[in-house]
CSV table of C-alpha atoms and ligand atoms in Angstrom, one decimal:
chain,number,residue,atom,x,y,z
C,1,MET,CA,1.4,-26.7,-15.3
C,2,ARG,CA,1.1,-23.7,-12.8
C,3,GLU,CA,0.1,-20.5,-13.8
C,4,GLU,CA,3.6,-19.1,-12.5
C,5,ARG,CA,4.6,-15.4,-13.8
C,6,LYS,CA,7.6,-13.3,-12.9
C,7,SER,CA,6.6,-9.9,-11.8
C,8,MET,CA,7.2,-7.0,-14.0
C,9,LEU,CA,8.1,-3.2,-14.1
C,10,ILE,CA,5.7,-1.3,-16.0
C,11,VAL,CA,6.8,2.3,-16.9
C,12,ILE,CA,4.2,4.9,-18.3
C,13,SER,CA,4.6,7.6,-19.4
C,14,GLY,CA,2.9,11.2,-21.5
C,15,PRO,CA,2.7,14.6,-21.1
C,16,SER,CA,0.8,15.6,-18.0
C,17,GLY,CA,-3.1,15.5,-18.5
C,18,VAL,CA,-2.8,12.7,-20.7
C,19,GLY,CA,-4.7,10.6,-18.1
C,20,LYS,CA,-2.2,8.4,-16.7
C,21,GLY,CA,-3.1,8.3,-13.2
C,22,THR,CA,-6.9,7.6,-14.4
C,23,ILE,CA,-6.0,4.8,-16.5
C,24,TYR,CA,-3.6,3.2,-13.9
C,25,ASN,CA,-5.9,3.7,-11.2
C,26,ARG,CA,-8.5,1.8,-12.9
C,27,LEU,CA,-5.6,-0.8,-13.8
C,28,LEU,CA,-4.7,-1.2,-10.0
C,29,ASP,CA,-8.3,-1.5,-9.1
C,30,GLN,CA,-8.6,-4.9,-11.6
C,31,ASP,CA,-5.7,-6.3,-11.5
C,32,PRO,CA,-4.4,-7.4,-8.3
C,33,SER,CA,-1.4,-8.6,-9.2
C,34,LEU,CA,-0.3,-4.7,-9.6
C,35,THR,CA,0.7,-2.3,-7.4
C,36,PHE,CA,2.0,1.6,-7.7
C,37,SER,CA,5.6,2.7,-6.9
C,38,VAL,CA,5.0,5.9,-4.9
C,39,SER,CA,7.3,8.7,-5.8
C,40,VAL,CA,8.9,11.3,-3.9
C,41,THR,CA,8.3,15.0,-4.8
C,42,THR,CA,9.3,18.4,-4.0
C,43,ARG,CA,6.5,19.9,-5.4
C,44,ALA,CA,3.1,20.7,-2.8
C,45,PRO,CA,0.6,18.2,-2.4
C,46,ARG,CA,-2.4,19.2,-4.8
C,47,PRO,CA,-5.8,19.4,-2.6
C,48,GLY,CA,-6.8,15.3,-2.3
C,49,GLU,CA,-3.5,14.0,-2.8
C,50,ILE,CA,-2.4,12.2,0.0
C,51,ASP,CA,1.6,11.9,1.8
C,52,GLY,CA,2.4,8.1,1.3
C,53,VAL,CA,0.0,7.2,-1.4
C,54,ASP,CA,0.2,9.6,-4.2
C,55,TYR,CA,3.5,10.6,-3.5
C,56,PHE,CA,6.0,11.0,-0.6
C,57,PHE,CA,6.2,15.3,-0.4
C,58,ILE,CA,9.7,16.2,0.9
C,59,SER,CA,11.6,19.1,0.6
C,60,ASP,CA,14.3,19.5,-1.1
C,61,ALA,CA,16.8,18.9,1.7
C,62,GLU,CA,15.1,15.6,2.1
C,63,TYR,CA,15.2,15.1,-1.4
C,64,GLU,CA,18.8,15.9,-1.5
C,65,GLU,CA,20.1,13.7,1.0
C,66,LEU,CA,18.1,10.7,-0.9
C,67,VAL,CA,20.4,11.2,-3.9
C,68,ARG,CA,23.1,11.3,-1.7
C,69,LYS,CA,22.1,7.9,0.0
C,70,ASP,CA,21.7,6.7,-3.4
C,71,ALA,CA,18.1,5.9,-2.7
C,72,PHE,CA,16.4,6.5,-6.4
C,73,VAL,CA,16.1,4.0,-8.9
C,74,GLU,CA,15.8,7.1,-11.2
C,75,HIS,CA,15.7,10.7,-10.3
C,76,ALA,CA,14.5,13.9,-12.7
C,77,THR,CA,13.7,17.7,-12.4
C,78,VAL,CA,10.4,17.7,-14.1
C,79,HIS,CA,8.2,20.8,-14.4
C,80,GLY,CA,10.6,22.6,-12.4
C,81,HIS,CA,10.4,20.3,-9.3
C,82,SER,CA,12.2,17.3,-8.1
C,83,TYR,CA,10.7,13.7,-8.4
C,84,GLY,CA,12.7,10.4,-7.9
C,85,THR,CA,11.8,6.5,-7.8
C,86,LEU,CA,12.8,4.6,-4.6
C,87,LYS,CA,14.8,1.6,-4.5
C,88,THR,CA,13.2,0.6,-1.6
C,89,GLN,CA,9.4,1.0,-3.5
C,90,VAL,CA,10.5,-1.3,-6.2
C,91,GLU,CA,12.5,-3.7,-4.8
C,92,GLU,CA,10.5,-4.6,-2.1
C,93,LYS,CA,7.0,-4.4,-4.0
C,94,MET,CA,8.8,-6.9,-6.6
C,95,ALA,CA,9.9,-9.0,-3.6
C,96,LYS,CA,6.6,-10.2,-2.8
C,97,GLY,CA,5.5,-10.9,-6.6
C,98,LEU,CA,3.7,-8.0,-7.8
C,99,SER,CA,4.5,-5.8,-10.7
C,100,VAL,CA,5.0,-2.3,-10.0
C,101,VAL,CA,3.5,0.6,-12.4
C,102,LEU,CA,6.3,3.8,-12.4
C,103,ASP,CA,4.5,6.9,-13.5
C,104,ILE,CA,7.7,8.3,-14.7
C,105,ASP,CA,8.4,11.2,-17.2
C,106,PRO,CA,11.0,10.2,-20.1
C,107,GLN,CA,14.1,11.4,-18.6
C,108,GLY,CA,13.2,9.0,-15.7
C,109,ALA,CA,12.2,6.2,-18.1
C,110,LYS,CA,15.0,6.5,-20.3
C,111,ASN,CA,17.0,5.5,-17.1
C,112,VAL,CA,14.6,2.8,-15.8
C,113,MET,CA,14.5,1.1,-19.8
C,114,LYS,CA,18.8,0.9,-19.3
C,115,ALA,CA,18.8,-0.3,-15.7
C,116,CYS,CA,15.8,-3.3,-16.5
C,117,PRO,CA,15.9,-3.6,-20.0
C,118,ASP,CA,12.6,-6.3,-19.6
C,119,CYS,CA,10.2,-3.4,-18.4
C,120,VAL,CA,7.3,-2.9,-20.1
C,121,SER,CA,7.3,0.7,-21.6
C,122,ILE,CA,4.1,2.1,-22.5
C,123,PHE,CA,3.6,6.0,-23.6
C,124,LEU,CA,-0.1,7.9,-23.8
C,125,LEU,CA,-0.5,10.2,-26.4
C,126,PRO,CA,-3.6,12.7,-26.0
C,127,PRO,CA,-5.8,13.2,-29.7
C,128,SER,CA,-4.3,16.4,-29.9
C,129,TYR,CA,-2.8,19.5,-27.9
C,130,GLU,CA,-6.1,21.6,-27.8
C,131,LYS,CA,-7.8,18.1,-25.8
C,132,LEU,CA,-4.5,18.1,-23.7
C,133,ARG,CA,-5.4,22.0,-22.6
C,134,GLN,CA,-8.9,20.9,-22.2
C,135,ARG,CA,-7.9,18.2,-20.0
C,136,LEU,CA,-5.4,20.1,-17.7
C,137,TYR,CA,-7.9,23.0,-17.1
C,138,GLY,CA,-10.6,20.7,-17.1
C,139,ARG,CA,-8.6,19.0,-13.7
C,140,ASN,CA,-8.6,22.3,-12.3
C,141,THR,CA,-5.5,20.9,-10.2
C,142,ASP,CA,-2.9,23.5,-11.1
C,143,ASP,CA,-3.2,27.4,-11.9
C,144,PRO,CA,-3.1,28.4,-15.7
C,145,LYS,CA,0.9,29.1,-15.4
C,146,GLU,CA,1.8,25.8,-14.1
C,147,ILE,CA,-0.5,24.7,-17.0
C,148,GLU,CA,1.1,26.5,-19.7
C,149,ARG,CA,4.4,25.1,-18.6
C,150,ARG,CA,3.1,21.8,-18.9
C,151,LEU,CA,1.4,22.2,-22.2
C,152,SER,CA,4.7,23.5,-23.1
C,153,ASN,CA,6.9,20.5,-21.8
C,154,ALA,CA,4.6,18.5,-23.4
C,155,ARG,CA,5.9,18.7,-27.0
C,156,GLY,CA,9.1,18.0,-25.4
C,157,GLU,CA,7.9,14.7,-24.2
C,158,ILE,CA,6.4,13.8,-26.9
C,159,GLU,CA,9.2,13.6,-29.0
C,160,GLN,CA,10.6,11.0,-27.1
C,161,VAL,CA,7.6,8.5,-28.1
C,162,GLY,CA,10.4,6.4,-30.0
C,163,MET,CA,11.8,4.9,-27.0
C,164,TYR,CA,8.9,3.2,-25.9
C,165,GLN,CA,7.7,-0.5,-26.7
C,166,TYR,CA,4.1,0.8,-26.9
C,167,THR,CA,2.0,3.9,-27.7
C,168,VAL,CA,-1.8,4.3,-26.8
C,169,VAL,CA,-4.1,7.4,-28.0
C,170,ASN,CA,-6.1,7.8,-25.0
C,171,ASP,CA,-9.0,9.5,-26.8
C,172,ASP,CA,-11.8,7.0,-25.8
C,173,LEU,CA,-10.7,6.5,-22.4
C,174,ASP,CA,-12.5,2.9,-22.4
C,175,LEU,CA,-10.9,2.2,-25.6
C,176,ALA,CA,-7.4,3.3,-24.1
C,177,TYR,CA,-8.2,1.8,-20.8
C,178,GLU,CA,-8.5,-1.7,-22.6
C,179,GLN,CA,-5.6,-1.5,-24.8
C,180,VAL,CA,-3.1,-0.9,-21.7
C,181,ALA,CA,-4.8,-3.6,-20.1
C,182,ALA,CA,-4.5,-5.7,-23.4
C,183,ILE,CA,-0.4,-5.2,-23.3
C,184,ILE,CA,-0.5,-6.2,-19.7
C,185,THR,CA,-2.0,-9.2,-20.2
C,186,ALA,CA,0.4,-10.3,-23.1
C,187,GLU,CA,3.6,-9.2,-21.7
C,188,LYS,CA,2.8,-11.5,-18.6
C,189,GLN,CA,2.4,-14.1,-21.0
C,190,ARG,CA,5.6,-13.7,-22.3
C,191,THR,CA,7.4,-17.0,-22.3
C,192,THR,CA,10.6,-15.3,-20.6
C,193,ARG,CA,7.9,-14.2,-17.7
C,194,TYR,CA,6.8,-18.1,-16.9
C,195,PHE,CA,8.7,-19.9,-14.1
C,196,PRO,CA,8.4,-23.4,-14.2
C,197,VAL,CA,6.8,-25.3,-11.4
C,198,VAL,CA,6.8,-28.8,-11.0
C,199,GLU,CA,4.0,-29.9,-9.0
V,1,ADP,P1,-2.3,12.6,-15.9
V,1,ADP,O1,-1.9,11.7,-14.9
V,1,ADP,O2,-1.7,12.2,-16.9
V,1,ADP,O3,-1.7,14.0,-15.3
V,1,ADP,P2,-5.0,12.6,-15.6
V,1,ADP,O4,-5.4,11.2,-15.1
V,1,ADP,O5,-5.0,13.6,-14.4
V,1,ADP,O6,-4.1,12.7,-16.3
V,1,ADP,O7,-6.3,12.9,-16.1
V,1,ADP,C1,-6.2,14.4,-16.4
V,1,ADP,C2,-7.7,14.7,-16.8
V,1,ADP,O8,-7.9,14.5,-17.8
V,1,ADP,C3,-8.7,14.2,-15.6
V,1,ADP,O9,-9.9,15.1,-14.8
V,1,ADP,C4,-9.0,12.9,-16.1
V,1,ADP,O10,-10.3,13.0,-15.7
V,1,ADP,C5,-9.5,13.7,-17.7
V,1,ADP,N1,-9.2,12.3,-18.8
V,1,ADP,C6,-8.6,11.3,-18.9
V,1,ADP,N2,-9.0,10.5,-20.0
V,1,ADP,C7,-9.7,11.0,-20.3
V,1,ADP,C8,-10.7,10.8,-21.7
V,1,ADP,N3,-10.0,9.7,-22.1
V,1,ADP,N4,-11.4,11.8,-22.2
V,1,ADP,C9,-11.4,12.7,-21.1
V,1,ADP,N5,-10.8,13.6,-20.1
V,1,ADP,C10,-10.1,12.2,-19.7
V,2,5GP,P1,2.8,15.5,-11.3
V,2,5GP,O1,3.3,16.4,-11.1
V,2,5GP,O2,1.6,16.1,-12.1
V,2,5GP,O3,2.0,14.8,-10.5
V,2,5GP,O4,3.7,14.7,-12.2
V,2,5GP,C1,4.6,15.6,-13.2
V,2,5GP,C2,5.3,14.7,-13.8
V,2,5GP,O5,6.3,13.8,-13.1
V,2,5GP,C3,4.9,13.5,-15.0
V,2,5GP,O6,5.6,13.6,-16.1
V,2,5GP,C4,4.9,12.3,-14.1
V,2,5GP,O7,4.9,11.3,-14.9
V,2,5GP,C5,6.5,12.3,-13.8
V,2,5GP,N1,6.8,11.7,-12.3
V,2,5GP,C6,6.5,11.4,-11.3
V,2,5GP,N2,7.1,10.6,-10.2
V,2,5GP,C7,8.3,10.8,-11.2
V,2,5GP,C8,9.7,10.1,-10.8
V,2,5GP,O8,9.7,9.3,-9.5
V,2,5GP,N3,10.4,10.0,-11.7
V,2,5GP,C9,10.3,10.9,-12.5
V,2,5GP,N4,11.4,10.5,-13.4
V,2,5GP,N5,9.4,11.5,-13.2
V,2,5GP,C10,7.8,11.2,-12.5
């Protein structure tokens, strides 16, 4: 039997600074069957972020227009800015047979889980709030006011961990990466994702 597997939607959430991007960028580098859904956001780009790669950076008016056109799989206000997953990103990438990684907050994750019950959902936890704080300050991409807003929102986000299928504590980065990679490997092998191909 040929190894054909249905593509999947992989939802990764966790408080700001926990290491989501660090882990999934490594996954995307290692596994060519995975791709990233580029979201839209109304927040300003951070130094080094590239429009169309990290996000599509858009105005409030453009965002409202996308909402009006029903262009989103899900959209939400997070840390005071608007974010949304475009239907075109998910549909076009899945149509190519790729599995699509979504880096979205728990509000968005809840809606994706409802719309796509066979998605894979992973929540990344920090080893402690103190380490989360150190990572946000260490990353040095947000001002202290923004960091404190993200830290205070982290508690509410972490309270929603129960709706996710998997939880991984990102303390040792290599271990957390291996754990997330193992989840994805196992999920690919689910019989429900097997695609019988007669040679
Ligand atoms: P997120 O995407 O969840 O906001 P990032 O991937 O940007 O978080 O990571 C935040 C910061 O923490 C980055 O500077 C990153 O290098 C660092 N980091 C990620 N994982 C670990 C880890 N396991 N131990 C120490 N620092 C980490
Ligand atoms: P950041 O501003 O640090 O890139 O992201 C802030 C938060 O927004 C993170 O929790 C991230 O998961 C979330 N986020 C990014 N894109 C989307 C999206 O398209 N939809 C939702 N609901 N959340 C998103």
